[in-house]
JSON list of C-alpha atoms in Angstrom, two decimals:
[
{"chain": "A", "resi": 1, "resn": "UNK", "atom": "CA", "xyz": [144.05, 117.45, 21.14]},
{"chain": "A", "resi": 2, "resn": "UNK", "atom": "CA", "xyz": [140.74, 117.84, 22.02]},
{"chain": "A", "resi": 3, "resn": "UNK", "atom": "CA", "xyz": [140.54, 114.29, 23.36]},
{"chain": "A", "resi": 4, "resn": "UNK", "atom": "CA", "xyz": [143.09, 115.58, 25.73]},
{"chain": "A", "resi": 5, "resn": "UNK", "atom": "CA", "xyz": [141.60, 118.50, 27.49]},
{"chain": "A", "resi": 6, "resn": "UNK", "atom": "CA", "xyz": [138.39, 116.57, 28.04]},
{"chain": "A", "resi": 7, "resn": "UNK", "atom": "CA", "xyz": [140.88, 113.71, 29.96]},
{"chain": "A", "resi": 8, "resn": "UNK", "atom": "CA", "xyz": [142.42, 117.20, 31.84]},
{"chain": "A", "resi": 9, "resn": "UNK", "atom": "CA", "xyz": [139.32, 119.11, 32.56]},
{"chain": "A", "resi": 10, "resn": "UNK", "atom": "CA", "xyz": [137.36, 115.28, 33.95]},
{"chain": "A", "resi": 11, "resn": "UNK", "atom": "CA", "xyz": [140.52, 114.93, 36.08]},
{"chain": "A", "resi": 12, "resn": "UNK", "atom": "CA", "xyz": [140.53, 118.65, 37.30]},
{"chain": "A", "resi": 13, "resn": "UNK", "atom": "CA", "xyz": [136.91, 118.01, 38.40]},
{"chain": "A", "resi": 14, "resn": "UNK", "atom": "CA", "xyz": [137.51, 114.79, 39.86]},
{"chain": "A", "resi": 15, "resn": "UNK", "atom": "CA", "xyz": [140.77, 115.91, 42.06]},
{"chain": "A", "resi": 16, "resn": "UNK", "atom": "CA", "xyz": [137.97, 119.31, 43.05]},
{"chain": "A", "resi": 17, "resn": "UNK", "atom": "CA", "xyz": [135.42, 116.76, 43.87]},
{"chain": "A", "resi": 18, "resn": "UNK", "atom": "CA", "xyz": [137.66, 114.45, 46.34]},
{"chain": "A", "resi": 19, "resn": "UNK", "atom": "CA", "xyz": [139.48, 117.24, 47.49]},
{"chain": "A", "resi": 20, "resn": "UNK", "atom": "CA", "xyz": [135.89, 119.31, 48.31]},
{"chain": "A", "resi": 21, "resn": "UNK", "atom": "CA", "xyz": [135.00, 115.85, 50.25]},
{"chain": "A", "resi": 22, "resn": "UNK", "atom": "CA", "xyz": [138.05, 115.72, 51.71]},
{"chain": "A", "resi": 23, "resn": "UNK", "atom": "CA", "xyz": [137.56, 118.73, 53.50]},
{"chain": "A", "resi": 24, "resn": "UNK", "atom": "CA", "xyz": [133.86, 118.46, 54.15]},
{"chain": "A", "resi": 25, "resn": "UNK", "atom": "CA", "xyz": [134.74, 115.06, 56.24]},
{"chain": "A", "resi": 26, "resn": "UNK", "atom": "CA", "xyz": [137.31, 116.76, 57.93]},
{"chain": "A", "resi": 27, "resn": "UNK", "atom": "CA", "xyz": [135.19, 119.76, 59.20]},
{"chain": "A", "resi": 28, "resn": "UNK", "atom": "CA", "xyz": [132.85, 117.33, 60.14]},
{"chain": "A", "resi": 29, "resn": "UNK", "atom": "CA", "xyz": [134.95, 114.66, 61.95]},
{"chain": "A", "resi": 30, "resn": "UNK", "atom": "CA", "xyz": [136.22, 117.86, 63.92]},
{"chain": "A", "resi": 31, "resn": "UNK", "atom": "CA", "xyz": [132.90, 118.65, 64.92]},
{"chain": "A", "resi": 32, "resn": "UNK", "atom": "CA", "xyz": [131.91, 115.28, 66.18]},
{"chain": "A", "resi": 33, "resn": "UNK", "atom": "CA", "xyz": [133.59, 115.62, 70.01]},
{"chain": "A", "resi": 34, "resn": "UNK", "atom": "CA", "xyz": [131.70, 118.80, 70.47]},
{"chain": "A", "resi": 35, "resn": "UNK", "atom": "CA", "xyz": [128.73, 117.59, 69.42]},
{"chain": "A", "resi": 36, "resn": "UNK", "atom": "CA", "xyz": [129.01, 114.68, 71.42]},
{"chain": "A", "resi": 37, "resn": "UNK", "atom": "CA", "xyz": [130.08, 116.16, 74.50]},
{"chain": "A", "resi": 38, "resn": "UNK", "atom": "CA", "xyz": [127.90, 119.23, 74.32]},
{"chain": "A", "resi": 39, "resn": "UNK", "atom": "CA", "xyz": [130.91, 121.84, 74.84]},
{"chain": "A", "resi": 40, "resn": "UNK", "atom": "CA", "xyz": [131.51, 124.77, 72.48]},
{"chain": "A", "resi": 41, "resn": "UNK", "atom": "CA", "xyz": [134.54, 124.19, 69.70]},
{"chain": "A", "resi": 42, "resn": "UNK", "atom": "CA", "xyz": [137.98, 124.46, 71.72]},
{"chain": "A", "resi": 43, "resn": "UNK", "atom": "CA", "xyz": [136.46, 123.34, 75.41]},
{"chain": "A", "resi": 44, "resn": "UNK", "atom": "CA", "xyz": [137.47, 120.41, 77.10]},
{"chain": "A", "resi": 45, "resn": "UNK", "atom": "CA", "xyz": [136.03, 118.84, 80.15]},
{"chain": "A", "resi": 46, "resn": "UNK", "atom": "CA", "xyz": [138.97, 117.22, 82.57]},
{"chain": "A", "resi": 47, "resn": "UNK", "atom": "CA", "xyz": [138.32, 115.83, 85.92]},
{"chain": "A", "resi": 48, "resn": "UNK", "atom": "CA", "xyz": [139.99, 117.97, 88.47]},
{"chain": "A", "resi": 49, "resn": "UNK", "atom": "CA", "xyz": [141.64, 121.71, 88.82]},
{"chain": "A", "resi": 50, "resn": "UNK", "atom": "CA", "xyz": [145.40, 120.06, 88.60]},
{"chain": "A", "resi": 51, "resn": "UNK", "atom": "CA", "xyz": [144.66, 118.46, 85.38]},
{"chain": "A", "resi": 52, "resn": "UNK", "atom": "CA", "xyz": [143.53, 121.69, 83.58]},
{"chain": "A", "resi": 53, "resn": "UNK", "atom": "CA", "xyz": [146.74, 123.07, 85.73]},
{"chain": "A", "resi": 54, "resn": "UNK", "atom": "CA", "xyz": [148.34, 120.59, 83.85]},
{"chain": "A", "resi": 55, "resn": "UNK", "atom": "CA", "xyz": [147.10, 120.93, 80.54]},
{"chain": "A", "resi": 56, "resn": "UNK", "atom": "CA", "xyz": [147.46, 124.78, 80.62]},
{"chain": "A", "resi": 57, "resn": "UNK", "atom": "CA", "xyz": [150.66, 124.68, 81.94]},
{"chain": "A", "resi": 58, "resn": "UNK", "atom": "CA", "xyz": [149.77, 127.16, 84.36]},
{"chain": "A", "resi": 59, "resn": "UNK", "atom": "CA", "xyz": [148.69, 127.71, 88.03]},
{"chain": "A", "resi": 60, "resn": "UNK", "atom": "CA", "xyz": [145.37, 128.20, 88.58]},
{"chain": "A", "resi": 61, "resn": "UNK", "atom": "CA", "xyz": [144.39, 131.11, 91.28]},
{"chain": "A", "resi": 62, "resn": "UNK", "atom": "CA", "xyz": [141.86, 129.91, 93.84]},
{"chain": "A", "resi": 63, "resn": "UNK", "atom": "CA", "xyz": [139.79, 132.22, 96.31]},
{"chain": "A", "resi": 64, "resn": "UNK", "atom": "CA", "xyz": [140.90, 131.59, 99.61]},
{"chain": "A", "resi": 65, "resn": "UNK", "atom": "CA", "xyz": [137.70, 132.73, 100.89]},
{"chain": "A", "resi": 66, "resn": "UNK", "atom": "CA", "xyz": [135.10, 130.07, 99.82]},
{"chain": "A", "resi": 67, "resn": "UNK", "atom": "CA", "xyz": [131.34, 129.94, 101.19]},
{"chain": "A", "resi": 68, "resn": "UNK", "atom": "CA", "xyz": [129.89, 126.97, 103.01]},
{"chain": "A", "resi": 69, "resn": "UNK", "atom": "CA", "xyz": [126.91, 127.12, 101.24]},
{"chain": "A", "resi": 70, "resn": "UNK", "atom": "CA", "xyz": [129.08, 125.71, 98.08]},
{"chain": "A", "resi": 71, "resn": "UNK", "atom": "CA", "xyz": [130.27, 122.17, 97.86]},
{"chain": "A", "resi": 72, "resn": "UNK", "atom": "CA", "xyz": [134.15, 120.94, 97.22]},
{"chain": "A", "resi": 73, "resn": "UNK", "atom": "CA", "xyz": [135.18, 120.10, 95.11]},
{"chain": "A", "resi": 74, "resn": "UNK", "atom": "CA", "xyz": [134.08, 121.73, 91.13]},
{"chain": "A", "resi": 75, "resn": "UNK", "atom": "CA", "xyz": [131.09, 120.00, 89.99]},
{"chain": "A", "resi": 76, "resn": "UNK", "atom": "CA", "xyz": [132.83, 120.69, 86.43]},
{"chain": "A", "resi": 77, "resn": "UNK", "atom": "CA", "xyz": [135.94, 121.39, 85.48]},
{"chain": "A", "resi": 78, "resn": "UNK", "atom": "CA", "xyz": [136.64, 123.04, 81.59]},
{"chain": "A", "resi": 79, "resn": "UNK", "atom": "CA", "xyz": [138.98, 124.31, 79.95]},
{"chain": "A", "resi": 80, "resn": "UNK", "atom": "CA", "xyz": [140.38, 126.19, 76.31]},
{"chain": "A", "resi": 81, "resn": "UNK", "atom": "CA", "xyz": [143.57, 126.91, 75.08]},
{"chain": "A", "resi": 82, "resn": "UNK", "atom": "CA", "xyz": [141.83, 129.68, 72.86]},
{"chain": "A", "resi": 83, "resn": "UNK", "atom": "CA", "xyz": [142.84, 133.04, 73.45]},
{"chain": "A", "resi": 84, "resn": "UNK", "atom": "CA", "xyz": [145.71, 132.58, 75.36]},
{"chain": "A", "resi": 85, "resn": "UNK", "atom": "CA", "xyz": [143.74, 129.92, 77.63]},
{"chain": "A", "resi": 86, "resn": "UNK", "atom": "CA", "xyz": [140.96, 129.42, 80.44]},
{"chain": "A", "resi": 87, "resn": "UNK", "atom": "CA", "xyz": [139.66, 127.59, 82.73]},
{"chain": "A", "resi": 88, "resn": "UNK", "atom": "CA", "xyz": [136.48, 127.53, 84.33]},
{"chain": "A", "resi": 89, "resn": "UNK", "atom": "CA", "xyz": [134.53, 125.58, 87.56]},
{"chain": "A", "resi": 90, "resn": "UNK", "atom": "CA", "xyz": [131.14, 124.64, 88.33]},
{"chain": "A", "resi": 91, "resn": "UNK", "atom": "CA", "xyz": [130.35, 124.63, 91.77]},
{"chain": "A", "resi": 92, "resn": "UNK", "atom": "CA", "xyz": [127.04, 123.06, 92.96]},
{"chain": "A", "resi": 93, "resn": "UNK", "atom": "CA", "xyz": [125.37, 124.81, 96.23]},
{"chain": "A", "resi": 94, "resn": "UNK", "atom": "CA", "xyz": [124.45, 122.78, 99.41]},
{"chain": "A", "resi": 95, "resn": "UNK", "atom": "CA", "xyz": [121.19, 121.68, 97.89]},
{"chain": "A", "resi": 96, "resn": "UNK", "atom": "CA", "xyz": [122.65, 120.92, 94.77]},
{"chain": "A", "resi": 97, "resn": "UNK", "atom": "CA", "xyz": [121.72, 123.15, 92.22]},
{"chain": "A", "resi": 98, "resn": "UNK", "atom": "CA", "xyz": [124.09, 124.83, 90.31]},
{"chain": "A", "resi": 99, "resn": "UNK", "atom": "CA", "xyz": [125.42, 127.98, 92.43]},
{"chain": "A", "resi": 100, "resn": "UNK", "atom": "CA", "xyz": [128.70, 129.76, 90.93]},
{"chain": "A", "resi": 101, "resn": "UNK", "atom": "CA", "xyz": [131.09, 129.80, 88.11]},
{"chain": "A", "resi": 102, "resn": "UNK", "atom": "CA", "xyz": [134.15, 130.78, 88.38]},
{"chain": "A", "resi": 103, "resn": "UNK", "atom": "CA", "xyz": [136.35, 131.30, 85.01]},
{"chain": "A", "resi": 104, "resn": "UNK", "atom": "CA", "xyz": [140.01, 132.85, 85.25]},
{"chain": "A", "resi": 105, "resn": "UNK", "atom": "CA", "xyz": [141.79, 133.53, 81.68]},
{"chain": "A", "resi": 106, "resn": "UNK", "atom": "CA", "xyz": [145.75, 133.39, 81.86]},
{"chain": "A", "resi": 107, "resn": "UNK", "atom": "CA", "xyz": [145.87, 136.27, 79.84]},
{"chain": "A", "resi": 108, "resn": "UNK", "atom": "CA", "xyz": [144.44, 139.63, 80.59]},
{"chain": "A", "resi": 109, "resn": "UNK", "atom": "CA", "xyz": [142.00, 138.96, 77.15]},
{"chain": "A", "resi": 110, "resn": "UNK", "atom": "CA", "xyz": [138.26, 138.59, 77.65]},
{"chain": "A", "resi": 111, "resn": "UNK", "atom": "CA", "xyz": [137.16, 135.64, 78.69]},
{"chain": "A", "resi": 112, "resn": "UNK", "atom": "CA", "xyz": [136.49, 132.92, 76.02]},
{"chain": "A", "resi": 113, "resn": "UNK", "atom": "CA", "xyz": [132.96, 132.91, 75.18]},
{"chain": "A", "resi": 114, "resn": "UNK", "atom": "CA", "xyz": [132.89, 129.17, 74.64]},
{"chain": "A", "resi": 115, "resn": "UNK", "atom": "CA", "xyz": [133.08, 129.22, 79.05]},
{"chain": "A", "resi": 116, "resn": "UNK", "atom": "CA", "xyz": [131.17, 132.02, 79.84]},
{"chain": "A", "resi": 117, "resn": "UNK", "atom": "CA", "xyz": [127.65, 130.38, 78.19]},
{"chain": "A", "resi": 118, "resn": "UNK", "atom": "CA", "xyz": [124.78, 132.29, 76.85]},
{"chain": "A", "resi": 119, "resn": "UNK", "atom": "CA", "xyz": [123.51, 135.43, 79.19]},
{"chain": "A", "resi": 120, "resn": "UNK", "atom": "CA", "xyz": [122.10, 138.53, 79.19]},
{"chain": "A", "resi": 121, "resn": "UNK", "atom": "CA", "xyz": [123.10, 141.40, 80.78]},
{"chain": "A", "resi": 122, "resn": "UNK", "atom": "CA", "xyz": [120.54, 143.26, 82.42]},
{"chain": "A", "resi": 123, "resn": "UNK", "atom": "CA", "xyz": [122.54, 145.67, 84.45]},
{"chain": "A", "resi": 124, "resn": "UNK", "atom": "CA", "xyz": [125.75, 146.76, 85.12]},
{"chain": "A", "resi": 125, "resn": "UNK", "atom": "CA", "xyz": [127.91, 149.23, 86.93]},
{"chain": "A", "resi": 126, "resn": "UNK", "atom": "CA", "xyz": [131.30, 149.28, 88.00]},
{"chain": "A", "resi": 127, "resn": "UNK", "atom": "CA", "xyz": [132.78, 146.99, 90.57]},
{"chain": "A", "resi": 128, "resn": "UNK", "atom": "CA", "xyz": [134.78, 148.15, 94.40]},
{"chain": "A", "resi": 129, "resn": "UNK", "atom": "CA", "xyz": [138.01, 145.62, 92.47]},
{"chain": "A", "resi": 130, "resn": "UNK", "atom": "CA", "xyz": [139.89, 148.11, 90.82]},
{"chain": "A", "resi": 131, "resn": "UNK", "atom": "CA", "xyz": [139.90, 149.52, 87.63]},
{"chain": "A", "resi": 132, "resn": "UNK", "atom": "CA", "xyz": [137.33, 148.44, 84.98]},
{"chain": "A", "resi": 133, "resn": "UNK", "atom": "CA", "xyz": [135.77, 146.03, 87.07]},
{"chain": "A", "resi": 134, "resn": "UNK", "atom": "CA", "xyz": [131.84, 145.15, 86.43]},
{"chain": "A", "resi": 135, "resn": "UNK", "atom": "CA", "xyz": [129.25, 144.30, 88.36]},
{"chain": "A", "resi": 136, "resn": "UNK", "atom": "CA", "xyz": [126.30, 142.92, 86.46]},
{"chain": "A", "resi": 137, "resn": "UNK", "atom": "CA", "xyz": [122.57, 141.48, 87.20]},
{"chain": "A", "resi": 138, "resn": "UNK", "atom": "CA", "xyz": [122.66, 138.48, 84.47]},
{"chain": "A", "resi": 139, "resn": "UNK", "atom": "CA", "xyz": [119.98, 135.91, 83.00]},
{"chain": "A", "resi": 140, "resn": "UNK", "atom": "CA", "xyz": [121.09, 132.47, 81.94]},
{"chain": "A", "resi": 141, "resn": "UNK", "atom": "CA", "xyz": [119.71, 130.51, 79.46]},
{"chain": "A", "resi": 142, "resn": "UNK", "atom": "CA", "xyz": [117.13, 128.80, 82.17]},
{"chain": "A", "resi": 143, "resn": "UNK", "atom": "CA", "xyz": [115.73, 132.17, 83.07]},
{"chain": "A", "resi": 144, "resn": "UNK", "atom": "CA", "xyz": [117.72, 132.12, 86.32]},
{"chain": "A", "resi": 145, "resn": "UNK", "atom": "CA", "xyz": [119.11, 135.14, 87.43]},
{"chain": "A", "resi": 146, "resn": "UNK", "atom": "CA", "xyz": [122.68, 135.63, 88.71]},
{"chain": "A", "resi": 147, "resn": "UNK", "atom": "CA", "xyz": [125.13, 138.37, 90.30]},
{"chain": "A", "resi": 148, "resn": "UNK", "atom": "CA", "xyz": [128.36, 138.43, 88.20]},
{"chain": "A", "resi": 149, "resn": "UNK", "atom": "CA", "xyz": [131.62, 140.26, 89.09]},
{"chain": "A", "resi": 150, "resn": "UNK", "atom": "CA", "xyz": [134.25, 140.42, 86.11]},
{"chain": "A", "resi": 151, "resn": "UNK", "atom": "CA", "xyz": [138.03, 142.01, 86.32]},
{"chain": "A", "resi": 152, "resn": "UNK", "atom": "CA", "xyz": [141.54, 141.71, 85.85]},
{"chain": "A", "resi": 153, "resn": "UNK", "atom": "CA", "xyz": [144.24, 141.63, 87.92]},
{"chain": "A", "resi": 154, "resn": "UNK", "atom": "CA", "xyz": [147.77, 140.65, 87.63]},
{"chain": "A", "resi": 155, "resn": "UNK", "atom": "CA", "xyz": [148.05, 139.88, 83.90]},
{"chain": "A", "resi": 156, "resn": "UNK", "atom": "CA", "xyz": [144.54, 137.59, 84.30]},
{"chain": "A", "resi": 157, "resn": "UNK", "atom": "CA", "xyz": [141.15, 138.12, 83.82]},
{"chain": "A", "resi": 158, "resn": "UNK", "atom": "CA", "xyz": [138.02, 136.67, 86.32]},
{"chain": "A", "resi": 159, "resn": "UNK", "atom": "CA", "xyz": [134.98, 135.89, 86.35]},
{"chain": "A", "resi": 160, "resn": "UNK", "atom": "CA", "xyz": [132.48, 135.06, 89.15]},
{"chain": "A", "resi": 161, "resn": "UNK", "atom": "CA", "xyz": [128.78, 134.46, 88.33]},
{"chain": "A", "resi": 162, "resn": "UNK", "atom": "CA", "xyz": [127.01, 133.44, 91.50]},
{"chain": "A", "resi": 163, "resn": "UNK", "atom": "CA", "xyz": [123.14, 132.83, 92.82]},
{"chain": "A", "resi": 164, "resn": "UNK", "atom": "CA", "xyz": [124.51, 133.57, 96.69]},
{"chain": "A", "resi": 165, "resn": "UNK", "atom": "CA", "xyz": [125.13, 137.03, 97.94]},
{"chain": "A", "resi": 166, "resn": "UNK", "atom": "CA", "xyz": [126.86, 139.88, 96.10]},
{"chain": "A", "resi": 167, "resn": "UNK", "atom": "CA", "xyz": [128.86, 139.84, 99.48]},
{"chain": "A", "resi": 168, "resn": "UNK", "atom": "CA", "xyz": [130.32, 136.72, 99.19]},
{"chain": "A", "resi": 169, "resn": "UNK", "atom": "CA", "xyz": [131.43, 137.11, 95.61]},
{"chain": "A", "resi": 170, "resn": "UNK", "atom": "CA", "xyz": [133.31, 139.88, 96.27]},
{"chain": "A", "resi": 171, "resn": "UNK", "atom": "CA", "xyz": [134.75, 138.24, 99.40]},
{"chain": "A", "resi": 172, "resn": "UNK", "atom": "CA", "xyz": [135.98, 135.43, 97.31]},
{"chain": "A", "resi": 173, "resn": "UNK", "atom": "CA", "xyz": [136.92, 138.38, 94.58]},
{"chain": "A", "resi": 174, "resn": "UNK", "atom": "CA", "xyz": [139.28, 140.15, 96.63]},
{"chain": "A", "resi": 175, "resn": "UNK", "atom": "CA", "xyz": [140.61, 136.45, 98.47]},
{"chain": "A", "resi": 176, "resn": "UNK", "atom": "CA", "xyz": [141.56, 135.75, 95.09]},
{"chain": "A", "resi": 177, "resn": "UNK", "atom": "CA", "xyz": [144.51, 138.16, 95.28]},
{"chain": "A", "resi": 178, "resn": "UNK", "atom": "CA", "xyz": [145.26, 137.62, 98.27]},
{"chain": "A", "resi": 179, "resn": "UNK", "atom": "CA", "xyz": [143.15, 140.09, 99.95]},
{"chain": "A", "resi": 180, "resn": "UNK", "atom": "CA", "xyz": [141.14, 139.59, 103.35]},
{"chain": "A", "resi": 181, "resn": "UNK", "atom": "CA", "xyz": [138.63, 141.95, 103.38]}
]
């Protein structure tokens, strides 16, 4: 009998052992495209506005007003199907530095973290968008500083982060709905 729980307990600990690898090259395999494509866990790049469209089975709401001191089209196009799903676009200025973001959820949720990148606030005050709309001063992870509108509006949530003037984000703001002022 004895004979018989060592055979059990050495199988017990080999099934742990295989199944405990199992599972560590899993998590790791599933890490491996975001390593390799330097996105957070959940974003994926695509190559134009209709594919994310596409892939989030959803329309995606454009400013109508757009300055001329940005190029067409997105630099970068991402996108999540986390928390109800995103997208966001990378829009280079004239000279070609990087000069807005724009990131819309489909949901009225916050916007995913994993699109928003690492900032910090430095001030912030409500927003001439409607309720519980921010305007913030914000400092990117270069040390750049940007003007950042976010609100919600018909079931979505925005987000503009811009270098240009506060005037032209909330021109393309309010274009995004439709309005022209």
């Amino acid at each position: 009998m004895g004979s018989t729980v060592s055979e059990g307990a050495r199988a017990l600990l080999t099934m742990t052992l295989v199944l405990g690898g199992t599972v560590a090259a899993l998590a790791t395999l599933d890490s491996v495209p975001t390593w390799l494509h330097g996105q957070p866990r959940g974003v994926r790049r695509v190559d134009t506005v209709e594919d994310a469209e596409r892939r989030l089975q959803t329309k995606v709401l454009l400013p109508s007003y757009f300055p001329d001191t940005l190029r067409w089209p997105p630099s970068g196009v991402r996108f999540t199907r986390d928390e109800g799903g995103a997208v966001a676009l990378d829009f280079l200025g004239k000279d070609g530095t990087p000069a807005l973001l724009l990131v819309e959820s489909v949901t009225d949720r916050a916007i995913p973290e994993g699109l928003q990148g690492r900032l910090a606030i430095i001030q912030q005050q409500s927003a001439p968008l409607g309720d519980g709309a921010v305007l913030a001063r914000v400092v990117a992870e270069d040390g750049t500083l940007w003007s950042q509108l976010d609100w919600s509006r018909g079931g979505r949530r925005f987000l503009l982060r811009g270098r240009g003037s506060l005037e032209d984000l909330l021109r393309m703001a309010r274009s995004t709905h439709g309005e022209t002022r």
